PDB file of C-alpha atoms in Angstrom:
ATOM      1  CA  UNK A 187      24.756  -5.143 -46.609  1.00  0.00           C
ATOM      2  CA  UNK A 188      22.265  -4.844 -49.462  1.00  0.00           C
ATOM      3  CA  UNK A 189      18.745  -3.539 -48.929  1.00  0.00           C
ATOM      4  CA  UNK A 190      17.315  -6.935 -49.909  1.00  0.00           C
ATOM      5  CA  UNK A 191      19.414  -8.553 -47.162  1.00  0.00           C
ATOM      6  CA  UNK A 192      18.326  -5.895 -44.691  1.00  0.00           C
ATOM      7  CA  UNK A 193      14.672  -6.552 -45.546  1.00  0.00           C
ATOM      8  CA  UNK A 194      15.092 -10.238 -44.733  1.00  0.00           C
ATOM      9  CA  UNK A 195      16.631  -9.348 -41.361  1.00  0.00           C
ATOM     10  CA  UNK A 196      13.817  -6.986 -40.326  1.00  0.00           C
ATOM     11  CA  UNK A 197      10.781  -8.795 -41.760  1.00  0.00           C
ATOM     12  CA  UNK A 198      10.365 -11.479 -39.139  1.00  0.00           C
ATOM     13  CA  UNK A 199       8.945 -14.940 -39.665  1.00  0.00           C
ATOM     14  CA  UNK A 200       5.681 -16.681 -38.890  1.00  0.00           C
ATOM     15  CA  UNK A 201       4.787 -16.280 -35.211  1.00  0.00           C
ATOM     16  CA  UNK A 202       7.331 -13.548 -34.570  1.00  0.00           C
ATOM     17  CA  UNK A 203       6.380 -10.017 -33.563  1.00  0.00           C
ATOM     18  CA  UNK A 204       8.290  -7.202 -35.271  1.00  0.00           C
ATOM     19  CA  UNK A 205       8.529  -3.952 -33.345  1.00  0.00           C
ATOM     20  CA  UNK A 206      10.117  -0.779 -34.671  1.00  0.00           C
ATOM     21  CA  UNK A 207      11.453   1.678 -32.122  1.00  0.00           C
ATOM     22  CA  UNK A 208      12.570   5.102 -33.321  1.00  0.00           C
ATOM     23  CA  UNK A 209      14.459   7.344 -30.968  1.00  0.00           C
ATOM     24  CA  UNK A 210      17.725   8.996 -30.187  1.00  0.00           C
ATOM     25  CA  UNK A 211      20.809   7.085 -31.310  1.00  0.00           C
ATOM     26  CA  UNK A 212      22.215   7.635 -27.827  1.00  0.00           C
ATOM     27  CA  UNK A 213      19.417   5.436 -26.398  1.00  0.00           C
ATOM     28  CA  UNK A 214      20.463   2.309 -28.346  1.00  0.00           C
ATOM     29  CA  UNK A 215      22.519   0.676 -25.591  1.00  0.00           C
ATOM     30  CA  UNK A 216      19.836   1.257 -22.948  1.00  0.00           C
ATOM     31  CA  UNK A 217      17.083  -0.002 -25.265  1.00  0.00           C
ATOM     32  CA  UNK A 218      19.084  -3.134 -26.084  1.00  0.00           C
ATOM     33  CA  UNK A 219      19.677  -3.794 -22.374  1.00  0.00           C
ATOM     34  CA  UNK A 220      15.983  -3.367 -21.515  1.00  0.00           C
ATOM     35  CA  UNK A 221      14.868  -5.677 -24.312  1.00  0.00           C
ATOM     36  CA  UNK A 222      17.478  -8.314 -23.462  1.00  0.00           C
ATOM     37  CA  UNK A 223      16.636  -8.258 -19.746  1.00  0.00           C
ATOM     38  CA  UNK A 224      12.868  -8.373 -20.184  1.00  0.00           C
ATOM     39  CA  UNK A 225      13.021 -11.010 -22.933  1.00  0.00           C
ATOM     40  CA  UNK A 226      15.211 -13.223 -20.756  1.00  0.00           C
ATOM     41  CA  UNK A 227      12.844 -12.832 -17.793  1.00  0.00           C
ATOM     42  CA  UNK A 228       9.915 -13.907 -19.985  1.00  0.00           C
ATOM     43  CA  UNK A 229      11.841 -16.666 -21.753  1.00  0.00           C
ATOM     44  CA  UNK A 230      11.381 -15.111 -25.205  1.00  0.00           C
ATOM     45  CA  UNK A 231      14.152 -15.024 -27.755  1.00  0.00           C
ATOM     46  CA  UNK A 232      14.771 -11.671 -29.377  1.00  0.00           C
ATOM     47  CA  UNK A 233      17.105  -9.997 -31.812  1.00  0.00           C
ATOM     48  CA  UNK A 234      17.652  -6.400 -32.850  1.00  0.00           C
ATOM     49  CA  UNK A 235      18.635  -4.861 -36.160  1.00  0.00           C
ATOM     50  CA  UNK A 236      19.603  -1.207 -35.862  1.00  0.00           C
ATOM     51  CA  UNK A 237      20.445   1.749 -38.014  1.00  0.00           C
ATOM     52  CA  UNK A 238      22.127   3.227 -34.977  1.00  0.00           C
ATOM     53  CA  UNK A 239      23.044   6.540 -36.569  1.00  0.00           C
ATOM     54  CA  UNK A 240      19.397   7.119 -37.454  1.00  0.00           C
ATOM     55  CA  UNK A 241      17.973   5.847 -34.178  1.00  0.00           C
ATOM     56  CA  UNK A 242      15.887   3.200 -35.989  1.00  0.00           C
ATOM     57  CA  UNK A 243      15.756  -0.164 -34.253  1.00  0.00           C
ATOM     58  CA  UNK A 244      13.810  -3.224 -35.329  1.00  0.00           C
ATOM     59  CA  UNK A 245      13.139  -5.759 -32.594  1.00  0.00           C
ATOM     60  CA  UNK A 246      12.103  -9.259 -33.553  1.00  0.00           C
ATOM     61  CA  UNK A 247      10.416 -11.201 -30.762  1.00  0.00           C
ATOM     62  CA  UNK A 248      10.471 -14.991 -31.148  1.00  0.00           C
ATOM     63  CA  UNK A 249       7.230 -16.968 -31.201  1.00  0.00           C
ATOM     64  CA  UNK A 250       5.786 -17.377 -27.722  1.00  0.00           C
ATOM     65  CA  UNK A 251       2.446 -17.432 -25.973  1.00  0.00           C
ATOM     66  CA  UNK A 252       0.593 -14.207 -26.829  1.00  0.00           C
ATOM     67  CA  UNK A 253       0.399 -13.204 -23.160  1.00  0.00           C
ATOM     68  CA  UNK A 254       4.191 -13.313 -22.811  1.00  0.00           C
ATOM     69  CA  UNK A 255       4.768 -11.465 -26.099  1.00  0.00           C
ATOM     70  CA  UNK A 256       2.251  -8.839 -24.926  1.00  0.00           C
ATOM     71  CA  UNK A 257       4.074  -8.375 -21.600  1.00  0.00           C
ATOM     72  CA  UNK A 258       7.363  -7.930 -23.424  1.00  0.00           C
ATOM     73  CA  UNK A 259       5.820  -5.441 -25.838  1.00  0.00           C
ATOM     74  CA  UNK A 260       4.334  -3.510 -22.906  1.00  0.00           C
ATOM     75  CA  UNK A 261       7.767  -3.293 -21.286  1.00  0.00           C
ATOM     76  CA  UNK A 262       9.368  -2.110 -24.522  1.00  0.00           C
ATOM     77  CA  UNK A 263       6.671   0.515 -25.008  1.00  0.00           C
ATOM     78  CA  UNK A 264       6.966   1.729 -21.424  1.00  0.00           C
ATOM     79  CA  UNK A 265      10.719   2.190 -21.737  1.00  0.00           C
ATOM     80  CA  UNK A 266      10.517   3.753 -25.207  1.00  0.00           C
ATOM     81  CA  UNK A 267       7.792   6.246 -24.290  1.00  0.00           C
ATOM     82  CA  UNK A 268       9.751   7.387 -21.212  1.00  0.00           C
ATOM     83  CA  UNK A 269      12.794   7.878 -23.463  1.00  0.00           C
ATOM     84  CA  UNK A 270      10.743   9.958 -25.917  1.00  0.00           C
ATOM     85  CA  UNK A 271      10.826   7.255 -28.592  1.00  0.00           C
ATOM     86  CA  UNK A 272       8.036   6.023 -30.835  1.00  0.00           C
ATOM     87  CA  UNK A 273       6.994   2.388 -31.155  1.00  0.00           C
ATOM     88  CA  UNK A 274       5.288   0.739 -34.125  1.00  0.00           C
ATOM     89  CA  UNK A 275       4.138  -2.868 -34.078  1.00  0.00           C
ATOM     90  CA  UNK A 276       4.919  -3.774 -37.697  1.00  0.00           C
ATOM     91  CA  UNK A 277       4.101  -7.478 -37.712  1.00  0.00           C
ATOM     92  CA  UNK A 278       2.493  -9.769 -35.209  1.00  0.00           C
ATOM     93  CA  UNK A 279       0.780 -13.103 -34.828  1.00  0.00           C
ATOM     94  CA  UNK A 280      -2.986 -12.645 -35.012  1.00  0.00           C
ATOM     95  CA  UNK A 281      -3.434 -14.071 -31.494  1.00  0.00           C
ATOM     96  CA  UNK A 282      -1.489 -11.096 -30.072  1.00  0.00           C
ATOM     97  CA  UNK A 283      -4.303  -8.693 -31.021  1.00  0.00           C
ATOM     98  CA  UNK A 284      -6.437  -9.907 -28.107  1.00  0.00           C
ATOM     99  CA  UNK A 285      -3.701  -8.929 -25.649  1.00  0.00           C
ATOM    100  CA  UNK A 286      -2.334  -5.588 -26.850  1.00  0.00           C
ATOM    101  CA  UNK A 287      -3.496  -2.279 -28.210  1.00  0.00           C
ATOM    102  CA  UNK A 288      -1.934  -2.672 -31.635  1.00  0.00           C
ATOM    103  CA  UNK A 289      -1.586   1.066 -32.247  1.00  0.00           C
ATOM    104  CA  UNK A 290      -0.320   1.900 -28.773  1.00  0.00           C
ATOM    105  CA  UNK A 291      -0.612   5.283 -27.141  1.00  0.00           C
ATOM    106  CA  UNK A 292      -1.753   7.991 -29.562  1.00  0.00           C
ATOM    107  CA  UNK A 293       0.916  10.597 -30.246  1.00  0.00           C
ATOM    108  CA  UNK A 294       0.524  14.121 -28.912  1.00  0.00           C
ATOM    109  CA  UNK A 295      -0.189  15.183 -32.498  1.00  0.00           C
ATOM    110  CA  UNK A 296      -3.246  12.942 -32.907  1.00  0.00           C
ATOM    111  CA  UNK A 297      -5.641  15.903 -33.254  1.00  0.00           C
ATOM    112  CA  UNK A 298      -3.512  17.310 -36.065  1.00  0.00           C
ATOM    113  CA  UNK A 299      -3.399  13.879 -37.724  1.00  0.00           C
ATOM    114  CA  UNK A 300      -7.201  13.646 -37.546  1.00  0.00           C
ATOM    115  CA  UNK A 301      -7.616  17.063 -39.178  1.00  0.00           C
ATOM    116  CA  UNK A 302      -5.161  16.227 -41.966  1.00  0.00           C
ATOM    117  CA  UNK A 303      -6.874  12.890 -42.591  1.00  0.00           C
ATOM    118  CA  UNK A 304     -10.274  14.584 -42.753  1.00  0.00           C
ATOM    119  CA  UNK A 305      -8.955  17.257 -45.110  1.00  0.00           C
ATOM    120  CA  UNK A 306      -7.626  14.722 -47.614  1.00  0.00           C
ATOM    121  CA  UNK A 307     -10.232  12.010 -47.023  1.00  0.00           C
ATOM    122  CA  UNK A 308     -13.464  13.640 -45.819  1.00  0.00           C
ATOM    123  CA  UNK A 309     -15.520  10.505 -46.560  1.00  0.00           C
ATOM    124  CA  UNK A 310     -13.060   8.157 -44.788  1.00  0.00           C
ATOM    125  CA  UNK A 311     -12.653   5.926 -47.834  1.00  0.00           C
ATOM    126  CA  UNK A 312      -8.888   5.481 -47.608  1.00  0.00           C
ATOM    127  CA  UNK A 313      -7.657   2.702 -45.300  1.00  0.00           C
ATOM    128  CA  UNK A 314     -10.853   2.507 -43.221  1.00  0.00           C
ATOM    129  CA  UNK A 315     -10.091   1.292 -39.709  1.00  0.00           C
ATOM    130  CA  UNK A 316      -6.333   1.416 -40.304  1.00  0.00           C
ATOM    131  CA  UNK A 317      -5.791   3.791 -37.387  1.00  0.00           C
ATOM    132  CA  UNK A 318      -8.723   2.622 -35.268  1.00  0.00           C
ATOM    133  CA  UNK A 319      -8.369   3.938 -31.763  1.00  0.00           C
ATOM    134  CA  UNK A 320      -6.607   7.072 -32.908  1.00  0.00           C
ATOM    135  CA  UNK A 321      -9.046   8.272 -35.575  1.00  0.00           C
TER     136      UNK A 321
END
């Protein structure tokens, strides 16, 4: 598989939400089962592209009503956070913003991140609002 082919697989299309979950490789099977079960319950198609050895999983959620996509994302986040994984919402339909906290739960290192950001960007010129809610 070439990187260009991989990029196509993990980019998502119009209306799809792309969620990256990073965690232990040993959690892949459980994560896949949770996503499959919750997506089926909500009637949302989904697919997963994984670099299993690295614990990097990209979930692509099919277009659906924003409320249903938000419920699925909440379930994925809940499972991932309990498993000690991180979740990044990489792409989403604009309508989803009204139903989810795009950044999710701040990491335990958020104070350190704020100090580093302030050290390198004391006037907050770089990517203003990019991490709104965290800093």
